[in-house]
Short mmCIF file of C-alpha atoms and ligand atoms in Angstrom, two decimals:
data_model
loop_
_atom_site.label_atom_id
_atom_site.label_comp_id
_atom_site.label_asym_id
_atom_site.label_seq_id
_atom_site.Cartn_x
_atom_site.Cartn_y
_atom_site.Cartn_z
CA UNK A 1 -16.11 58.23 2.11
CA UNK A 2 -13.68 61.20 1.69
CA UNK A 3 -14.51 64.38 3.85
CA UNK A 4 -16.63 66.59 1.61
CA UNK A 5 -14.58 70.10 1.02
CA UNK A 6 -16.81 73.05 1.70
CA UNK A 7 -16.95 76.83 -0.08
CA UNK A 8 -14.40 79.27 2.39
CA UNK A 9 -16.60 80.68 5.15
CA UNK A 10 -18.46 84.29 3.83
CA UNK A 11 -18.44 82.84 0.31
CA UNK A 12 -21.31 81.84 -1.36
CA UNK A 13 -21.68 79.79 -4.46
CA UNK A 14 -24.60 80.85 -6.95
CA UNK A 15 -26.14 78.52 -8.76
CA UNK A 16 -29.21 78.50 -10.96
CA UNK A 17 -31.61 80.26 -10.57
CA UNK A 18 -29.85 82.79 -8.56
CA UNK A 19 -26.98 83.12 -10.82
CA UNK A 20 -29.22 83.47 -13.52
CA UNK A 21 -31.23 86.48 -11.46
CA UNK A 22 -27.69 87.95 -10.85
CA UNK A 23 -26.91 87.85 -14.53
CA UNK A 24 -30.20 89.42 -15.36
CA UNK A 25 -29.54 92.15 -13.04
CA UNK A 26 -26.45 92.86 -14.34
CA UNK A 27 -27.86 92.99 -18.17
CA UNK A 28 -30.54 95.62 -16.68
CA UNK A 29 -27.40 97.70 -15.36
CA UNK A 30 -25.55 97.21 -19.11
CA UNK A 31 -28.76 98.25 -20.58
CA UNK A 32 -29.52 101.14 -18.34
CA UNK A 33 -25.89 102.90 -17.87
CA UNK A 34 -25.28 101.96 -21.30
CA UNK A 35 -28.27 104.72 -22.48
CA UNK A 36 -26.26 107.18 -20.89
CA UNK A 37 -22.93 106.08 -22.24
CA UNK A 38 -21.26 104.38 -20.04
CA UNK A 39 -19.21 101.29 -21.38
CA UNK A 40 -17.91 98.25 -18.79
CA UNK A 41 -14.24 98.22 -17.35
CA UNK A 42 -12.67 95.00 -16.28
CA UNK A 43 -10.02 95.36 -14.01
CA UNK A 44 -7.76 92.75 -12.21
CA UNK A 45 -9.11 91.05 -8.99
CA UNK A 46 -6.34 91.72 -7.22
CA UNK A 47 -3.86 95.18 -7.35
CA UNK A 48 -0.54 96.09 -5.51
CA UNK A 49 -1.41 96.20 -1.52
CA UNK A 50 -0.17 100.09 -1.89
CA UNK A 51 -2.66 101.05 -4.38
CA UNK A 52 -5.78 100.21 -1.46
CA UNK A 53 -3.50 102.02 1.48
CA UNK A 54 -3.08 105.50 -1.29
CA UNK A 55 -6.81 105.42 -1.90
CA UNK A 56 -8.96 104.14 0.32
CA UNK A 57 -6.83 105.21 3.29
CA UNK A 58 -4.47 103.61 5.92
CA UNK A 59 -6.69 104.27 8.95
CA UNK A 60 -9.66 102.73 7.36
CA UNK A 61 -11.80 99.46 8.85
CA UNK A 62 -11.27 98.40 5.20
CA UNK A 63 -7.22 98.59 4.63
CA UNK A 64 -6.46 98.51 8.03
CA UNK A 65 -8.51 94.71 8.90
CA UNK A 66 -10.00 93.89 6.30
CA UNK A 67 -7.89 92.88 3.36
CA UNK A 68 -7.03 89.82 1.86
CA UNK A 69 -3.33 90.41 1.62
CA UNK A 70 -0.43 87.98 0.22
CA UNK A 71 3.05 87.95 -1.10
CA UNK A 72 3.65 86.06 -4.13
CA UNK A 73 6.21 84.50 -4.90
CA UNK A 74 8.30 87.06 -5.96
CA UNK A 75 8.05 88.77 -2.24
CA UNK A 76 5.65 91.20 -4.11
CA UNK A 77 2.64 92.71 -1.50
CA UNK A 78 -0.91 91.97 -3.40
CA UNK A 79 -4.58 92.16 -2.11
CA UNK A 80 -7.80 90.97 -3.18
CA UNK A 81 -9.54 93.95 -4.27
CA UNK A 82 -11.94 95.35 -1.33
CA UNK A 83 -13.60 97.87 -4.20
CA UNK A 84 -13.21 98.73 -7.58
CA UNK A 85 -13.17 102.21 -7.73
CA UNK A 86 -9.01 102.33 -6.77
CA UNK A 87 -8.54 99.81 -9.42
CA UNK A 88 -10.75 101.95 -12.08
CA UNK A 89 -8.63 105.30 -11.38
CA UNK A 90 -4.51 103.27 -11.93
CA UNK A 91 -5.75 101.88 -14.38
CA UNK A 92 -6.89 105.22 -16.34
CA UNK A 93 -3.92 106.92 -14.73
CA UNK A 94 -1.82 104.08 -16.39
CA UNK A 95 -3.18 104.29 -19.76
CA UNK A 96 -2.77 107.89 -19.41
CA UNK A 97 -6.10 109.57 -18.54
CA UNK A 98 -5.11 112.88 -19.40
CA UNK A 99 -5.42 112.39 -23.25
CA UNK A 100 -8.79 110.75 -22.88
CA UNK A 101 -11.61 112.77 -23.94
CA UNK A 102 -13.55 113.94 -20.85
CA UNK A 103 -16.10 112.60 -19.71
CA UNK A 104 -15.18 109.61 -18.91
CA UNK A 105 -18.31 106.86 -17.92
CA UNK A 106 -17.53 103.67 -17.15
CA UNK A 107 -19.37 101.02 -15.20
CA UNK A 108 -18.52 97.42 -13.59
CA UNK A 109 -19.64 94.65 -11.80
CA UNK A 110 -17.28 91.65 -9.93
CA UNK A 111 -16.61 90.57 -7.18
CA UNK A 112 -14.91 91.82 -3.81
CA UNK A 113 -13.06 90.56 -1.09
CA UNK A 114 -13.36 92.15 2.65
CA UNK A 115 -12.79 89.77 5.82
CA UNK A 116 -15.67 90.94 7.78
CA UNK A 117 -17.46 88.57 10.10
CA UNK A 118 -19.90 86.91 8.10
CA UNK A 119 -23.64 87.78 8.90
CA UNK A 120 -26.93 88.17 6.90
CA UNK A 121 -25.76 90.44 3.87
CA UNK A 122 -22.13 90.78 4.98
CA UNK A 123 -19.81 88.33 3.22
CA UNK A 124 -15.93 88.13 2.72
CA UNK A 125 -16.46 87.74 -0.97
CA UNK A 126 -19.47 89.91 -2.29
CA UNK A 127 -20.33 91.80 -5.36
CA UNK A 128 -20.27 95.14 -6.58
CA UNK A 129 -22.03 97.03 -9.58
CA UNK A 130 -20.47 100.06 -9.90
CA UNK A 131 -20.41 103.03 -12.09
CA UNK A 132 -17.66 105.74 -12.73
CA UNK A 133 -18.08 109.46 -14.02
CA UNK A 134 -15.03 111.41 -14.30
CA UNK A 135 -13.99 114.98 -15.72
CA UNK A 136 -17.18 116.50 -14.66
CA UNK A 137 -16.49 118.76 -11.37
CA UNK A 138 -20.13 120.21 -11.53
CA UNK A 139 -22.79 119.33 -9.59
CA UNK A 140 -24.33 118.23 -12.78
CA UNK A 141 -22.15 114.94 -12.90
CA UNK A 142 -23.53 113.85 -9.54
CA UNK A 143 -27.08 114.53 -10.80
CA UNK A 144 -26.74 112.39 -13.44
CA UNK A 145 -24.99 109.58 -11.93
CA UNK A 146 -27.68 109.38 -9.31
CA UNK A 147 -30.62 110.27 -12.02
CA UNK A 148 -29.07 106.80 -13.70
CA UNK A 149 -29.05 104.71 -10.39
CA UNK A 150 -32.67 105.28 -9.27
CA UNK A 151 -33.66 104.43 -12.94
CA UNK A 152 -31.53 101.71 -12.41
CA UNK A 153 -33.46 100.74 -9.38
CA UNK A 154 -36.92 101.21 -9.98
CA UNK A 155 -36.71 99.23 -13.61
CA UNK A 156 -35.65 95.99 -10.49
CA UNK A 157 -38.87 97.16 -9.00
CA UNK A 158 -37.55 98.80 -6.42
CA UNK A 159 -39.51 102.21 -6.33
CA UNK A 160 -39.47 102.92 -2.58
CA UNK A 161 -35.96 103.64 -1.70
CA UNK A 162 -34.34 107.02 -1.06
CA UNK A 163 -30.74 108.35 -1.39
CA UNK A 164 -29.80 109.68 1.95
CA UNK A 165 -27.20 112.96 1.10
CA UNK A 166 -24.70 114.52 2.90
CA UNK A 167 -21.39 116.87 1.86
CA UNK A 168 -18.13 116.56 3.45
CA UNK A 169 -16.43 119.57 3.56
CA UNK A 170 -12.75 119.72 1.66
CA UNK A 171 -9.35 121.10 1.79
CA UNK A 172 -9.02 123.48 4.37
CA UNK A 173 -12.49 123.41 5.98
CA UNK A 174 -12.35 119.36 6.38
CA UNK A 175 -9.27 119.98 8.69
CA UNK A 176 -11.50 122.13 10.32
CA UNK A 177 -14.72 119.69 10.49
CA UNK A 178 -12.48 117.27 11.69
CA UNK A 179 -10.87 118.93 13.80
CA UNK A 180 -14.31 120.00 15.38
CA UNK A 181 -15.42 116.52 15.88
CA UNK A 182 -12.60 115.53 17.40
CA UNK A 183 -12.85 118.22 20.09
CA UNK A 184 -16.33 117.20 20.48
CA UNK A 185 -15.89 113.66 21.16
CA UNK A 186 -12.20 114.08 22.78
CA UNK A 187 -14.09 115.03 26.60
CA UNK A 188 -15.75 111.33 25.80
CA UNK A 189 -12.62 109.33 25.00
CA UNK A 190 -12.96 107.37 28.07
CA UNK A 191 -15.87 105.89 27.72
CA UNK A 192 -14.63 104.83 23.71
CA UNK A 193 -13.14 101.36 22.87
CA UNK A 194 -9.29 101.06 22.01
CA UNK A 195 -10.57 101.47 18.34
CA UNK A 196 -12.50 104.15 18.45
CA UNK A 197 -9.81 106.19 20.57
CA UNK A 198 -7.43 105.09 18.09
CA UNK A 199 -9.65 106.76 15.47
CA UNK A 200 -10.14 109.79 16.98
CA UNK A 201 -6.42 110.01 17.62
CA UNK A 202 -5.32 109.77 13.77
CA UNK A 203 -8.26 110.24 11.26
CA UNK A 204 -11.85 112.01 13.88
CA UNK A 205 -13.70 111.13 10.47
CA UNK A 206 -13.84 107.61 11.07
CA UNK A 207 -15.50 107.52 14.09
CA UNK A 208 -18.39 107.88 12.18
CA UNK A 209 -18.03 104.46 10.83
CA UNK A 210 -17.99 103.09 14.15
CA UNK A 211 -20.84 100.33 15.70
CA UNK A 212 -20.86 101.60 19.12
CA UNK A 213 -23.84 102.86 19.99
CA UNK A 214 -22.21 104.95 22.88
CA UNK A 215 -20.37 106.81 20.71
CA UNK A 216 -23.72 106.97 17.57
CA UNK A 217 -25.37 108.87 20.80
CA UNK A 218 -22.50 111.29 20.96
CA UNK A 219 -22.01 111.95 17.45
CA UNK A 220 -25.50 112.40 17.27
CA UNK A 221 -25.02 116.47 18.34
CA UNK A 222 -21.41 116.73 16.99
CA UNK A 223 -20.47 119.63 14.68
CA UNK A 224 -22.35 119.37 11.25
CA UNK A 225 -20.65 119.09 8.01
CA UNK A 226 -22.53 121.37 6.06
CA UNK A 227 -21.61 124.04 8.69
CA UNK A 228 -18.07 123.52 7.58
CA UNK A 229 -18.71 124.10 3.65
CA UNK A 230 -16.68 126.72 1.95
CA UNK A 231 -19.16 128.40 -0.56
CA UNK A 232 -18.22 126.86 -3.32
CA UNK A 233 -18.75 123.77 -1.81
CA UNK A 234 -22.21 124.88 -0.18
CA UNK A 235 -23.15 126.06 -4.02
CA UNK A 236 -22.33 122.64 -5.28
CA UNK A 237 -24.53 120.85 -2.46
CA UNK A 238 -27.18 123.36 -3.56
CA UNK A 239 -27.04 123.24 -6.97
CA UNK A 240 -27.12 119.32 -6.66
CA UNK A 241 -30.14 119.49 -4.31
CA UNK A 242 -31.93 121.45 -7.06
CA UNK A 243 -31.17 119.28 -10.06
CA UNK A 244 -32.37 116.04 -8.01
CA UNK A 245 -35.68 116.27 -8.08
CA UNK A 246 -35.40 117.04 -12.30
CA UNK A 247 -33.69 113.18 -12.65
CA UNK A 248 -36.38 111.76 -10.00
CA UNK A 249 -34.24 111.05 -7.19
CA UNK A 250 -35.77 110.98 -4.00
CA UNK A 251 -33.57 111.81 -1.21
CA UNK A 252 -33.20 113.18 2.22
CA UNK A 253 -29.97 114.87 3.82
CA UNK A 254 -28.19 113.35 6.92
CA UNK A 255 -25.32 115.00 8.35
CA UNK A 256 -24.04 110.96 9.76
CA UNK A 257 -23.38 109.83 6.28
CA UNK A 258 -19.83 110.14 6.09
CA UNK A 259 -18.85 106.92 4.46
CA UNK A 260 -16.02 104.49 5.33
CA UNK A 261 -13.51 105.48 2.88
CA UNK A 262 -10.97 108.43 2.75
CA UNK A 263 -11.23 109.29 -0.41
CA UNK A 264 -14.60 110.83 -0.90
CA UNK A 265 -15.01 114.64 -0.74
CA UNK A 266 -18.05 116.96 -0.96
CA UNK A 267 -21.06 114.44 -2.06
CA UNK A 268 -21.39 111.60 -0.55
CA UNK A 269 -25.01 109.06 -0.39
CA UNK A 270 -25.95 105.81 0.49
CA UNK A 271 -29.58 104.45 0.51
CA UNK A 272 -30.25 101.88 2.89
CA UNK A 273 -33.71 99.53 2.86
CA UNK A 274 -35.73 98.48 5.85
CA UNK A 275 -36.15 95.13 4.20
CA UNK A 276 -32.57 94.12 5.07
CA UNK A 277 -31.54 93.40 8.79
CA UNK A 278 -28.61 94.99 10.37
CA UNK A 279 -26.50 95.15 7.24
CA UNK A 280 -29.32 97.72 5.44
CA UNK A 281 -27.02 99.46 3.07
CA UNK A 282 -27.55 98.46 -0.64
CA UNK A 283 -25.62 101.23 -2.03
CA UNK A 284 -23.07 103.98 -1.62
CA UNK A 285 -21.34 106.76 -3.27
CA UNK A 286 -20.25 109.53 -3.52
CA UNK A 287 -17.77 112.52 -5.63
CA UNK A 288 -13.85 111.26 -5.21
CA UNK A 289 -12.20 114.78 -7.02
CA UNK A 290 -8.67 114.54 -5.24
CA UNK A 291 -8.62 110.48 -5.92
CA UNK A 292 -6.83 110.81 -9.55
CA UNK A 293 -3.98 113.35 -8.57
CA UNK A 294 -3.18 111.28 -5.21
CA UNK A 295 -2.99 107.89 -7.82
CA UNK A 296 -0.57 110.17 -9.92
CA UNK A 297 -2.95 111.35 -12.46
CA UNK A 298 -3.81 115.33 -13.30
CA UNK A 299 -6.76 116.86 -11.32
CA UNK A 300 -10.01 115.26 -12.47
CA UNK A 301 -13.22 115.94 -10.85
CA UNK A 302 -15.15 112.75 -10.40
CA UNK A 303 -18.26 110.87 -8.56
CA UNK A 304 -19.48 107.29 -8.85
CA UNK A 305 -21.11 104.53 -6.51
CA UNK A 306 -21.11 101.13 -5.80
CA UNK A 307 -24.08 98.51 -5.46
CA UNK A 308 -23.65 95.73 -2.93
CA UNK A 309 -25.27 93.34 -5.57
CA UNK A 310 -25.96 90.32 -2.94
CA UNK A 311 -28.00 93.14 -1.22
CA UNK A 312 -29.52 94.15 -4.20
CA UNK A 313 -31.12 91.09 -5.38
CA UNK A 314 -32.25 90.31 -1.83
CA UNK A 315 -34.50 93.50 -1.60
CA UNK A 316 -36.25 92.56 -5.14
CA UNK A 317 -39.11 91.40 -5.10
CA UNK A 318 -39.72 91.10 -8.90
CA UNK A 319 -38.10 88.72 -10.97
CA UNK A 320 -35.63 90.65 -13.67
CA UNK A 321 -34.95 87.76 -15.87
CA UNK A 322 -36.49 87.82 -19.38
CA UNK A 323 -39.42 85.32 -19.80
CA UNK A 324 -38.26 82.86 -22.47
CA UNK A 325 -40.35 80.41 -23.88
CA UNK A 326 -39.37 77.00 -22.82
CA UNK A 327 -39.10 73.70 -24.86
CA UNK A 328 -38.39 70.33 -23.79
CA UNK A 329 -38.09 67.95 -26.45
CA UNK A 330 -38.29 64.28 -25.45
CA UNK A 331 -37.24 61.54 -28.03
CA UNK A 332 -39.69 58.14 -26.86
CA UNK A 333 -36.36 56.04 -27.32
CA UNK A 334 -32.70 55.89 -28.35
CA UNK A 335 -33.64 55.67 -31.87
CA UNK A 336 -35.48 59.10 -31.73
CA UNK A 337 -32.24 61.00 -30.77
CA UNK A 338 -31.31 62.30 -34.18
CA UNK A 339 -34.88 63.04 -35.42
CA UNK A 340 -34.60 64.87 -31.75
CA UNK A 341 -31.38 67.07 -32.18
CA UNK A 342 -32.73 67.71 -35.52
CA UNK A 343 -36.38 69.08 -34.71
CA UNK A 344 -34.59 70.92 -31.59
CA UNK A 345 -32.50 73.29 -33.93
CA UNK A 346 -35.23 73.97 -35.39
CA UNK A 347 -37.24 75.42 -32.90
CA UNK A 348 -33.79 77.42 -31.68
CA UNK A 349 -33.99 78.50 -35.24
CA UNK A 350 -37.60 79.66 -35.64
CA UNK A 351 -37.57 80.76 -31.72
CA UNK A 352 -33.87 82.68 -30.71
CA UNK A 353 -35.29 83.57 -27.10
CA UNK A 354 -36.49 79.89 -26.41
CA UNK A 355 -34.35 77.72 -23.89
CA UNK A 356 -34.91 74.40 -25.75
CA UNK A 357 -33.65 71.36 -24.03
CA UNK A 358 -33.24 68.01 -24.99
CA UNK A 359 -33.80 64.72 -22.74
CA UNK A 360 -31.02 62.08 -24.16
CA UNK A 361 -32.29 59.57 -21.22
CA UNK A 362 -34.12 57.40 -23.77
CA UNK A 363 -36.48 56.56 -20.68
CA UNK A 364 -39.72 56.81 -22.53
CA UNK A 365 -42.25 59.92 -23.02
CA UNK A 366 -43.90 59.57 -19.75
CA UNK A 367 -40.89 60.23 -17.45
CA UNK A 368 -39.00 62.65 -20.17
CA UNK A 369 -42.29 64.61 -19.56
CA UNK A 370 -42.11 65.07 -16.17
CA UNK A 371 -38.90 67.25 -15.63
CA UNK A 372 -41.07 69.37 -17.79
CA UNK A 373 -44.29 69.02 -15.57
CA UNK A 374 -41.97 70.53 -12.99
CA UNK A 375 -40.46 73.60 -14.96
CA UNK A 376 -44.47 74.33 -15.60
CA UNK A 377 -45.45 74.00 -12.16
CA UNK A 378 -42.47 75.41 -10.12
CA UNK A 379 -41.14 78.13 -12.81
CA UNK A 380 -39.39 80.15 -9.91
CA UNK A 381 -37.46 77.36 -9.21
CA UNK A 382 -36.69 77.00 -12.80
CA UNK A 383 -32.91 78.22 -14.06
CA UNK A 384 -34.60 80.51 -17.08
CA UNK A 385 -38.31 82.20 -16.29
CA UNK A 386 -40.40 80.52 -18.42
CA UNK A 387 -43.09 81.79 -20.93
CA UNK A 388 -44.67 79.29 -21.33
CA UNK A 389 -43.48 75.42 -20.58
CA UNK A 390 -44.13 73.29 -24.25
CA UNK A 391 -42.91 69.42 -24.64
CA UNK A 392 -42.15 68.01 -27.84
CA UNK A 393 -42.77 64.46 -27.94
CA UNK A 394 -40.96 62.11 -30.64
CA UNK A 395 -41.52 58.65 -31.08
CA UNK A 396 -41.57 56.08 -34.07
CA UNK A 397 -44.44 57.79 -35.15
CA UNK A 398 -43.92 60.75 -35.87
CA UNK A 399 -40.45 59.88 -36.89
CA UNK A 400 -41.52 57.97 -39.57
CA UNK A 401 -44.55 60.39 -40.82
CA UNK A 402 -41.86 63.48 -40.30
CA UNK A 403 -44.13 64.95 -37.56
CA UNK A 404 -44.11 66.72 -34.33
CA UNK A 405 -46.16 66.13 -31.19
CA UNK A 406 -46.43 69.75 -29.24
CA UNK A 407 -47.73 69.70 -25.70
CA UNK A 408 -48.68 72.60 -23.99
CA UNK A 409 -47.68 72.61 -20.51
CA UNK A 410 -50.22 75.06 -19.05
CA UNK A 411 -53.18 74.10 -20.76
CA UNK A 412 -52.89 70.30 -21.51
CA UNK A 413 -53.41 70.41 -25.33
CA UNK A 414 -51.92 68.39 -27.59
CA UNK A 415 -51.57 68.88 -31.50
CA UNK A 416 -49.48 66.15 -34.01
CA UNK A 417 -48.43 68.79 -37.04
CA UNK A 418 -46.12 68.69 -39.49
CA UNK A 419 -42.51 69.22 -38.81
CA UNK A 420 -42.59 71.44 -42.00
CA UNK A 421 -45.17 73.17 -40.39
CA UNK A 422 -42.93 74.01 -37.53
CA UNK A 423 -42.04 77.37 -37.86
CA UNK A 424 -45.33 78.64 -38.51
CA UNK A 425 -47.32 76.59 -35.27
CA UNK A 426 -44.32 78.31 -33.11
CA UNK A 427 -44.99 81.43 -34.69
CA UNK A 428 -48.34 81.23 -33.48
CA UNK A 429 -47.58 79.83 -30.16
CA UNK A 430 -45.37 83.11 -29.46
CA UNK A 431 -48.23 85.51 -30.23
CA UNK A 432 -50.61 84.21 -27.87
P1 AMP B 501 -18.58 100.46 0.09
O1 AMP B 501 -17.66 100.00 -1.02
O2 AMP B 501 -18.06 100.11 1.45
O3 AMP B 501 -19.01 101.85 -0.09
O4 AMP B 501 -19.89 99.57 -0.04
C1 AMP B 501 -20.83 99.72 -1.06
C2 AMP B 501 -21.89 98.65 -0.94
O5 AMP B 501 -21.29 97.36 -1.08
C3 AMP B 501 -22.54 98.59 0.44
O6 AMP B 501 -23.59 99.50 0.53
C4 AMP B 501 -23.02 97.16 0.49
O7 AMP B 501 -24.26 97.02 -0.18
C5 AMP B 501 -21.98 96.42 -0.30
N1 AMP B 501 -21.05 95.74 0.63
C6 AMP B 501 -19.98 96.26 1.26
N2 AMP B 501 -19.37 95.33 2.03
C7 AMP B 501 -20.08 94.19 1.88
C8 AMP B 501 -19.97 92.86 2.41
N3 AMP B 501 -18.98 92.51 3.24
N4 AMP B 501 -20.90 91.95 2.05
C9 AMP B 501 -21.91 92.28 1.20
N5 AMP B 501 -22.05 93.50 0.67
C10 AMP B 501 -21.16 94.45 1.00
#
């Protein structure tokens, strides 16, 4: 036998049900940002290597070890994309973002590529929702994006989680705050790996992303960002604290939330869940108002986030996919097929929810029943969440008299009606 090829290492293949409770997910997110107006981008998987080192920043874990990078085969530098939120802003900066009406809301979801070393929750391909506000500078845009993500997250069932805040000073004052940190930990720089020394050398901020829990401890009583806020910038944190608890976010502030990406200023969140190991973040986010200019676009103020959907699903504990009701119709032989395929459409017909499926194994009622007997009595292993598991059974019989045999699943009763009468009995089924 040939040697069996296996999925790259940190990717993971999704197949029923779990693709099915990813898909549901993502409808929840269409439904939910859509409410407030915000309409899906697509964007390519992969972007010029140069767009990742403008935004995200060179001295990031993320650009600076972590990206899938290749020349094609015109010599041309590309990379997987490691977020969306750099691919969102060239490509509104390409179409020429400054005649769009402001706002702008978008949202996404796809996947991401980071090589990170593969753990529970940490993968090298992975996926992001996302959503993207731009052209409102006032703390009012980061109310509402974060008003839409904890509605977001408690219609998954998810009703204990808190954002955890911070505000990262800008312009002149994050020199400052940086500065300050770096004198802080500078006395320490011994005791630091090569990384984090190389950090502190060319961007102090990072050291907040670090693992070490040497240098956690020291950080622990460094200089505090909102010390550093200007106060315009201490208004906006403010303001923003005040409209929170309007929108029914619950949050708490944290000075170590800095976030591993360059290009975030002022607000900046994340909410982490116990219920995840070591890898606890499901979300992060934050306001990105220098991103457009640096991407060669005019000023626009703007804030977003990004779900680490693997994460995401993991923490629910409720199931998010519609309940459909479930047919299997099984022809007794062969020569049942057609009256099958017809009676089948029918019941998509009368029923537009139901998953109706159709055993073409000829192998006799008995055994065509029992894939259903499974769906009924393992539905959470079952691709669709079933309302309710029905088999149709067709033989000569009711061929021959135009009939229909329903069974019901659940309950064990069986009724022979007419297949006239179809529409109606499934009618009835559906209201009880
Ligand atoms: P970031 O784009 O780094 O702000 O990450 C946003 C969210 O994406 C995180 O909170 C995680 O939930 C998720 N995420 C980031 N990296 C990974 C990964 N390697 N594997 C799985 N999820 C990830």
């Amino acid at each position: 036998m040939s040697e069996r090829l296996k999925a790259p290492k940190g990717t993971h293949d999704l197949l029923p049900p779990d693709s099915e409770k990813f898909a549901a997910v993502e409808s929840r997110a269409r439904e939910i940002f859509g409410s407030y107006g915000y309409a899906e981008i697509r964007t390519p998987i992969f972007e010029s290597t140069e767009l990742f080192a403008r935004s995200v920043g060179e001295t990031t874990d993320i650009v600076h070890k972590e990206m899938y990078t290749f020349t094609d085969r015109k010599g041309r530098s590309l990379t997987l994309r490691p977020e969306n939120t750099a691919g969102v802003v060239r490509a509104l900066v390409e179409r020429g973002i400054q005649e769009m009406p402001k706002p702008i809301r978008l949202w996404y979801h796809g996947p991401q590529f980071r090589y990170e070393q593969p753990q529970a929750g940490r993968y090298r391909e992975f996926r992001q929702i996302g959503v993207e506000l731009l052209g409102v500078p006032s703390a009012e845009g980061d109310a509402e994006v974060l008003e839409m993500l904890f509605k977001f997250l408690r219609a998954l069932g998810l009703t204990d989680l808190v954002a955890v805040l911070n505000c990262i000073p800008k312009g002149a004052a994050r020199q400052a705050f940086s500065r300050a940190v770096f004198e802080h930990v500078r006395p320490h720089s011994a005791r630091l790996g090569a990384e984090d020394r190389k950090r502190l050398e060319e961007n102090p901020l990072r050291l907040f992303d670090s693992k070490d829990p040497e240098l956690i401890r020291i950080l622990g009583n460094a200089p505090k960002t909102l010390d550093f806020l200007d106060p315009a910038s201490r208004e906006h944190h403010d303001e923003l604290k005040r409209l929170l608890p309007t929108g029914l976010v619950p949050f708490r502030e944290s000075a170590s939330v800095v976030r591993g990406l360059d290009y975030y200023t002022l607000t900046v969140f994340e909410v982490v869940s116990e219920r995840l190991g070591a890898q606890n973040a499901i979300l992060g986010g934050g306001r990105y108002d220098d991103l457009v200019a640096d991407l060669g676009g005019p000023p626009t103020a703007a804030v977003g986030f990004a779900i680490g959907e693997d994460r995401l699903v993991e923490v629910m504990t409720t199931d998010a996919r519609p309940e459909r009701p479930v047919y299997f119709v099984v022809p007794d032989s062969r020569y049942d097929f057609a009256y099958a395929l017809g009676v089948a459409n029918e019941i998509r017909a009368s029923l537009p929810d139901a998953v109706v499926e159709t055993d073409f194994n000829g192998r006799g009622i008995v055994k065509g029943l029992s894939r259903a007997g499974t769906v009924a009595t393992q539905p959470s292993k079952s691709a669709f969440r079933p309302k309710g598991v029905r088999a149709v059974l067709l033989g000569q019989k009711e061929r021959e008299a135009n009939t229909v045999t329903l069974k019901d699943l659940s309950t064990g009763a069986q009724q022979t009606v007419p297949r006239t009468a179809l529409p109606e009995v499934l009618g009835a089924a559906r209201e009880r």
